[in-house]
N, CA, C and O atoms as a Tinker XYZ file with bonds, in Angstrom:
   276  protein
     1  N    -64.463000   33.286000  -11.059000    73     2
     2  CA   -63.356000   32.705000  -10.955000    64     1     3
     3  C    -62.230000   33.491000  -10.696000    63     2     4     5
     4  O    -61.650000   33.662000   -9.624000    81     3
     5  N    -62.044000   33.845000  -11.549000    73     3     6
     6  CA   -60.758000   34.865000  -11.615000    64     5     7
     7  C    -60.427000   36.388000  -10.893000    63     6     8     9
     8  O    -59.348000   36.950000  -11.081000    81     7
     9  N    -61.373000   36.897000  -10.149000    73     7    10
    10  CA   -61.573000   38.236000   -9.688000    64     9    11
    11  C    -60.600000   38.002000   -8.248000    63    10    12    13
    12  O    -60.477000   39.091000   -7.688000    81    11
    13  N    -60.043000   37.141000   -7.668000    73    11    14
    14  CA   -59.488000   36.779000   -6.660000    64    13    15
    15  C    -58.102000   36.110000   -6.856000    63    14    16    17
    16  O    -57.519000   35.702000   -5.851000    81    15
    17  N    -57.651000   35.999000   -7.825000    73    15    18
    18  CA   -56.450000   35.499000   -8.300000    64    17    19
    19  C    -55.303000   36.608000   -8.107000    63    18    20    21
    20  O    -54.093000   36.385000   -8.139000    81    19
    21  N    -55.762000   37.518000   -7.954000    73    19    22
    22  CA   -54.373000   38.710000   -7.732000    64    21    23
    23  C    -54.055000   38.729000   -6.243000    63    22    24    25
    24  O    -52.926000   38.869000   -5.773000    81    23
    25  N    -55.306000   38.553000   -5.480000    73    23    26
    26  CA   -54.964000   38.561000   -3.970000    64    25    27
    27  C    -53.951000   37.197000   -3.282000    63    26    28    29
    28  O    -53.590000   37.253000   -2.106000    81    27
    29  N    -53.626000   36.180000   -4.057000    73    27    30
    30  CA   -52.759000   35.374000   -3.769000    64    29    31
    31  C    -51.186000   36.158000   -3.646000    63    30    32    33
    32  O    -50.466000   35.890000   -2.685000    81    31
    33  N    -50.854000   36.890000   -4.440000    73    31    34
    34  CA   -49.678000   37.456000   -4.871000    64    33    35
    35  C    -49.271000   38.669000   -3.530000    63    34    36    37
    36  O    -48.143000   39.086000   -3.268000    81    35
    37  N    -50.206000   38.934000   -3.031000    73    35    38
    38  CA   -50.381000   40.282000   -2.222000    64    37    39
    39  C    -49.429000   39.814000   -0.546000    63    38    40    41
    40  O    -49.842000   38.968000    0.247000    81    39
    41  N    -48.422000   40.452000   -0.415000    73    39    42
    42  CA   -47.832000   40.141000    0.739000    64    41    43
    43  C    -48.770000   40.327000    2.239000    63    42    44    45
    44  O    -49.633000   41.199000    2.334000    81    43
    45  N    -48.582000   39.769000    2.889000    73    43    46
    46  CA   -49.191000   39.313000    4.522000    64    45    47
    47  C    -48.471000   40.595000    5.064000    63    46    48    49
    48  O    -47.279000   40.904000    5.043000    81    47
    49  N    -49.759000   41.349000    5.640000    73    47    50
    50  CA   -49.150000   42.782000    6.433000    64    49    51
    51  C    -48.462000   42.169000    7.715000    63    50    52    53
    52  O    -48.685000   41.126000    8.330000    81    51
    53  N    -47.451000   43.287000    7.919000    73    51    54
    54  CA   -46.699000   43.083000    9.177000    64    53    55
    55  C    -47.254000   43.439000   10.225000    63    54    56    57
    56  O    -47.808000   44.525000   10.395000    81    55
    57  N    -47.106000   42.130000   11.400000    73    55    58
    58  CA   -48.127000   42.539000   12.689000    64    57    59
    59  C    -46.885000   41.938000   13.619000    63    58    60    61
    60  O    -46.237000   40.895000   13.529000    81    59
    61  N    -46.845000   42.887000   14.414000    73    59    62
    62  CA   -45.500000   42.753000   15.124000    64    61    63
    63  C    -45.417000   41.207000   16.110000    63    62    64    65
    64  O    -44.506000   40.379000   16.127000    81    63
    65  N    -46.569000   41.212000   16.786000    73    63    66
    66  CA   -46.405000   39.876000   17.504000    64    65    67
    67  C    -46.393000   39.083000   16.426000    63    66    68    69
    68  O    -45.550000   38.248000   16.753000    81    67
    69  N    -46.728000   38.821000   15.473000    73    67    70
    70  CA   -46.659000   37.701000   14.665000    64    69    71
    71  C    -45.128000   37.589000   14.471000    63    70    72    73
    72  O    -44.449000   36.615000   14.798000    81    71
    73  N    -44.657000   38.791000   13.861000    73    71    74
    74  CA   -42.848000   38.947000   13.779000    64    73    75
    75  C    -41.738000   38.329000   14.547000    63    74    76    77
    76  O    -40.656000   37.871000   14.182000    81    75
    77  N    -42.519000   38.484000   16.157000    73    75    78
    78  CA   -41.849000   38.100000   17.207000    64    77    79
    79  C    -42.373000   36.941000   17.725000    63    78    80    81
    80  O    -41.976000   36.566000   18.829000    81    79
    81  N    -43.013000   36.449000   17.256000    73    79    82
    82  CA   -43.497000   34.920000   17.571000    64    81    83
    83  C    -43.982000   34.843000   18.909000    63    82    84    85
    84  O    -43.894000   33.785000   19.532000    81    83
    85  N    -44.485000   35.869000   19.408000    73    83    86
    86  CA   -45.504000   35.995000   20.476000    64    85    87
    87  C    -46.900000   36.081000   20.679000    63    86    88    89
    88  O    -47.380000   36.019000   19.548000    81    87
    89  N    -47.853000   36.193000   21.539000    73    87    90
    90  CA   -49.582000   36.106000   21.551000    64    89    91
    91  C    -49.488000   37.788000   21.449000    63    90    92    93
    92  O    -48.563000   38.549000   21.733000    81    91
    93  N    -50.557000   37.990000   21.034000    73    91    94
    94  CA   -50.908000   39.327000   20.754000    64    93    95
    95  C    -51.055000   40.325000   22.189000    63    94    96    97
    96  O    -50.901000   41.547000   22.179000    81    95
    97  N    -51.373000   39.536000   23.352000    73    95    98
    98  CA   -51.553000   40.235000   24.613000    64    97    99
    99  C    -50.376000   39.824000   25.385000    63    98   100   101
   100  O    -50.708000   39.775000   26.570000    81    99
   101  N    -48.981000   39.465000   25.208000    73    99   102
   102  CA   -48.079000   39.494000   25.587000    64   101   103
   103  C    -47.476000   40.594000   26.493000    63   102   104   105
   104  O    -47.751000   41.777000   26.290000    81   103
   105  N    -46.876000   40.310000   27.221000    73   103   106
   106  CA   -46.332000   41.763000   28.197000    64   105   107
   107  C    -44.926000   42.271000   27.352000    63   106   108   109
   108  O    -44.403000   41.634000   26.437000    81   107
   109  N    -44.608000   43.152000   27.718000    73   107   110
   110  CA   -43.401000   43.948000   27.315000    64   109   111
   111  C    -42.276000   43.362000   27.811000    63   110   112   113
   112  O    -41.345000   43.702000   27.080000    81   111
   113  N    -41.872000   42.610000   28.739000    73   111   114
   114  CA   -41.003000   41.499000   28.936000    64   113   115
   115  C    -40.542000   40.126000   27.953000    63   114   116   117
   116  O    -39.512000   39.624000   27.503000    81   115
   117  N    -42.095000   39.877000   27.946000    73   115   118
   118  CA   -42.094000   39.024000   26.829000    64   117   119
   119  C    -41.358000   38.953000   25.343000    63   118   120   121
   120  O    -40.553000   38.173000   24.834000    81   119
   121  N    -42.021000   40.133000   24.911000    73   119   122
   122  CA   -41.846000   40.656000   23.879000    64   121   123
   123  C    -40.210000   41.272000   23.367000    63   122   124   125
   124  O    -39.745000   41.378000   22.232000    81   123
   125  N    -39.551000   41.636000   24.838000    73   123   126
   126  CA   -38.000000   41.615000   24.759000    64   125   127
   127  C    -37.410000   40.573000   24.375000    63   126   128   129
   128  O    -36.629000   40.428000   23.436000    81   127
   129  N    -37.904000   39.631000   25.330000    73   127   130
   130  CA   -37.159000   38.294000   25.409000    64   129   131
   131  C    -37.170000   37.906000   23.658000    63   130   132   133
   132  O    -36.227000   37.885000   22.867000    81   131
   133  N    -38.295000   37.685000   23.494000    73   131   134
   134  CA   -38.719000   37.100000   22.091000    64   133   135
   135  C    -37.677000   37.929000   20.817000    63   134   136   137
   136  O    -37.004000   37.492000   19.884000    81   135
   137  N    -37.977000   39.398000   21.375000    73   135   138
   138  CA   -36.741000   39.928000   20.036000    64   137   139
   139  C    -35.306000   39.729000   20.461000    63   138   140   141
   140  O    -34.515000   39.541000   19.537000    81   139
   141  N    -34.774000   39.737000   21.820000    73   139   142
   142  CA   -33.417000   39.019000   21.799000    64   141   143
   143  C    -32.815000   37.764000   21.557000    63   142   144   145
   144  O    -31.647000   37.539000   21.241000    81   143
   145  N    -33.794000   36.931000   21.752000    73   143   146
   146  CA   -33.692000   35.417000   21.226000    64   145   147
   147  C    -33.441000   35.806000   19.740000    63   146   148   149
   148  O    -32.277000   35.871000   19.344000    81   147
   149  N    -34.654000   36.112000   18.757000    73   147   150
   150  CA   -34.729000   36.186000   17.466000    64   149   151
   151  C    -33.580000   37.217000   16.987000    63   150   152   153
   152  O    -32.989000   36.824000   15.981000    81   151
   153  N    -33.210000   38.267000   17.425000    73   151   154
   154  CA   -31.985000   38.851000   17.013000    64   153   155
   155  C    -30.820000   38.213000   16.812000    63   154   156   157
   156  O    -30.087000   38.635000   15.919000    81   155
   157  N    -30.369000   36.923000   17.704000    73   155   158
   158  CA   -29.348000   36.484000   17.639000    64   157   159
   159  C    -29.733000   35.605000   16.499000    63   158   160   161
   160  O    -28.810000   35.346000   15.726000    81   159
   161  N    -30.487000   35.272000   16.324000    73   159   162
   162  CA   -30.395000   34.317000   14.929000    64   161   163
   163  C    -30.403000   35.001000   13.626000    63   162   164   165
   164  O    -29.687000   34.633000   12.695000    81   163
   165  N    -31.437000   36.272000   13.542000    73   163   166
   166  CA   -31.354000   37.042000   12.573000    64   165   167
   167  C    -30.075000   38.139000   12.012000    63   166   168   169
   168  O    -29.622000   38.492000   10.923000    81   167
   169  N    -29.842000   38.396000   13.334000    73   167   170
   170  CA   -28.492000   39.358000   12.785000    64   169   171
   171  C    -27.666000   38.800000   11.717000    63   170   172   173
   172  O    -27.352000   37.619000   11.574000    81   171
   173  N    -27.331000   39.878000   10.926000    73   171   174
   174  CA   -26.359000   39.620000    9.643000    64   173   175
   175  C    -25.103000   38.768000   10.245000    63   174   176   177
   176  O    -24.702000   37.758000    9.667000    81   175
   177  N    -24.682000   39.114000   11.106000    73   175   178
   178  CA   -23.353000   38.400000   12.005000    64   177   179
   179  C    -23.324000   36.956000   12.139000    63   178   180   181
   180  O    -22.363000   36.236000   11.868000    81   179
   181  N    -24.482000   36.582000   12.590000    73   179   182
   182  CA   -24.960000   35.126000   12.554000    64   181   183
   183  C    -25.893000   34.564000   11.454000    63   182   184   185
   184  O    -26.816000   33.751000   11.414000    81   183
   185  N    -25.375000   35.193000   10.762000    73   183   186
   186  CA   -26.072000   34.277000    9.266000    64   185   187
   187  C    -27.379000   34.587000    8.714000    63   186   188   189
   188  O    -28.052000   33.869000    7.974000    81   187
   189  N    -27.724000   36.015000    9.269000    73   187   190
   190  CA   -29.236000   36.533000    8.930000    64   189   191
   191  C    -29.102000   37.565000    7.886000    63   190   192   193
   192  O    -28.139000   37.656000    7.124000    81   191
   193  N    -30.250000   38.421000    7.905000    73   191   194
   194  CA   -30.007000   39.287000    6.527000    64   193   195
   195  C    -30.433000   40.483000    7.399000    63   194   196   197
   196  O    -30.984000   40.498000    8.500000    81   195
   197  N    -29.957000   41.642000    6.466000    73   195   198
   198  CA   -30.602000   43.078000    6.612000    64   197   199
   199  C    -31.773000   43.159000    6.995000    63   198   200   201
   200  O    -32.115000   43.674000    8.060000    81   199
   201  N    -32.630000   42.583000    6.040000    73   199   202
   202  CA   -34.083000   42.533000    5.995000    64   201   203
   203  C    -34.757000   42.082000    6.809000    63   202   204   205
   204  O    -35.734000   42.688000    7.248000    81   203
   205  N    -34.366000   40.808000    7.241000    73   203   206
   206  CA   -34.934000   40.179000    8.515000    64   205   207
   207  C    -34.796000   41.061000    9.874000    63   206   208   209
   208  O    -35.736000   41.303000   10.631000    81   207
   209  N    -33.209000   41.578000   10.079000    73   207   210
   210  CA   -32.800000   42.475000   10.975000    64   209   211
   211  C    -33.628000   43.725000   11.198000    63   210   212   213
   212  O    -33.757000   44.296000   12.280000    81   211
   213  N    -34.236000   44.122000    9.915000    73   211   214
   214  CA   -34.888000   45.262000    9.880000    64   213   215
   215  C    -36.497000   45.041000   10.547000    63   214   216   217
   216  O    -36.978000   45.765000   11.419000    81   215
   217  N    -37.166000   43.893000    9.923000    73   215   218
   218  CA   -38.596000   43.635000   10.305000    64   217   219
   219  C    -38.601000   43.413000   11.566000    63   218   220   221
   220  O    -39.560000   43.783000   12.243000    81   219
   221  N    -37.467000   42.727000   12.153000    73   219   222
   222  CA   -37.423000   42.634000   13.964000    64   221   223
   223  C    -37.409000   43.977000   14.426000    63   222   224   225
   224  O    -38.000000   44.285000   15.461000    81   223
   225  N    -36.733000   44.864000   13.689000    73   223   226
   226  CA   -36.385000   45.753000   14.996000    64   225   227
   227  C    -37.756000   46.867000   14.365000    63   226   228   229
   228  O    -38.112000   47.810000   15.072000    81   227
   229  N    -38.269000   46.668000   13.306000    73   227   230
   230  CA   -39.700000   47.419000   13.203000    64   229   231
   231  C    -40.457000   46.691000   14.195000    63   230   232   233
   232  O    -41.291000   47.409000   14.747000    81   231
   233  N    -40.431000   45.397000   14.629000    73   231   234
   234  CA   -41.710000   44.868000   15.368000    64   233   235
   235  C    -40.935000   45.188000   17.000000    63   234   236   237
   236  O    -41.738000   45.237000   17.932000    81   235
   237  N    -40.104000   45.306000   17.195000    73   235   238
   238  CA   -39.787000   45.609000   18.639000    64   237   239
   239  C    -40.508000   46.937000   18.963000    63   238   240   241
   240  O    -41.310000   46.920000   19.896000    81   239
   241  N    -40.274000   48.243000   18.194000    73   239   242
   242  CA   -40.497000   49.183000   18.000000    64   241   243
   243  C    -42.365000   49.096000   18.084000    63   242   244   245
   244  O    -43.130000   49.545000   18.938000    81   243
   245  N    -42.532000   48.623000   17.303000    73   243   246
   246  CA   -44.368000   48.562000   17.560000    64   245   247
   247  C    -44.737000   47.978000   18.804000    63   246   248   249
   248  O    -45.807000   48.238000   19.355000    81   247
   249  N    -43.590000   46.925000   19.426000    73   247   250
   250  CA   -44.104000   46.237000   20.608000    64   249   251
   251  C    -44.013000   47.140000   21.742000    63   250   252   253
   252  O    -44.847000   47.265000   22.639000    81   251
   253  N    -42.943000   47.739000   21.611000    73   251   254
   254  CA   -42.600000   48.955000   23.026000    64   253   255
   255  C    -44.005000   50.209000   22.748000    63   254   256   257
   256  O    -44.264000   50.949000   23.697000    81   255
   257  N    -44.821000   50.358000   21.447000    73   255   258
   258  CA   -45.698000   51.482000   21.554000    64   257   259
   259  C    -46.568000   50.833000   22.425000    63   258   260   261
   260  O    -46.953000   51.422000   23.435000    81   259
   261  N    -47.080000   49.230000   22.070000    73   259   262
   262  CA   -48.138000   48.407000   22.332000    64   261   263
   263  C    -48.332000   47.699000   23.173000    63   262   264   265
   264  O    -49.441000   47.453000   23.649000    81   263
   265  N    -47.071000   47.145000   23.581000    73   263   266
   266  CA   -47.555000   45.687000   24.610000    64   265   267
   267  C    -47.782000   46.187000   25.959000    63   266   268   269
   268  O    -47.320000   47.217000   26.452000    81   267
   269  N    -48.476000   45.412000   26.441000    73   267   270
   270  CA   -48.958000   45.740000   27.659000    64   269   271
   271  C    -47.683000   45.670000   29.274000    63   270   272   273
   272  O    -47.290000   44.554000   29.612000    81   271
   273  N    -47.341000   46.555000   29.839000    73   271   274
   274  CA   -46.808000   46.787000   30.577000    64   273   275
   275  C    -45.627000   45.546000   30.621000    63   274   276
   276  O    -44.756000   45.554000   31.491000    81   275
């Protein structure tokens, strides 16, 4: 019963397409549009936080490495 209780507290892994709110097979252009939109919302100057912006920047870097053309 209690063997799996600790797993609830583990953070979800960062997956770039989930952070950018796009499909896994999106194009780089789609990822860029999502990044730009979310950056406007999550930037500290717009009421967001440094942590949210850092996560978004990480996701954009990963998208550039992995997204399709």
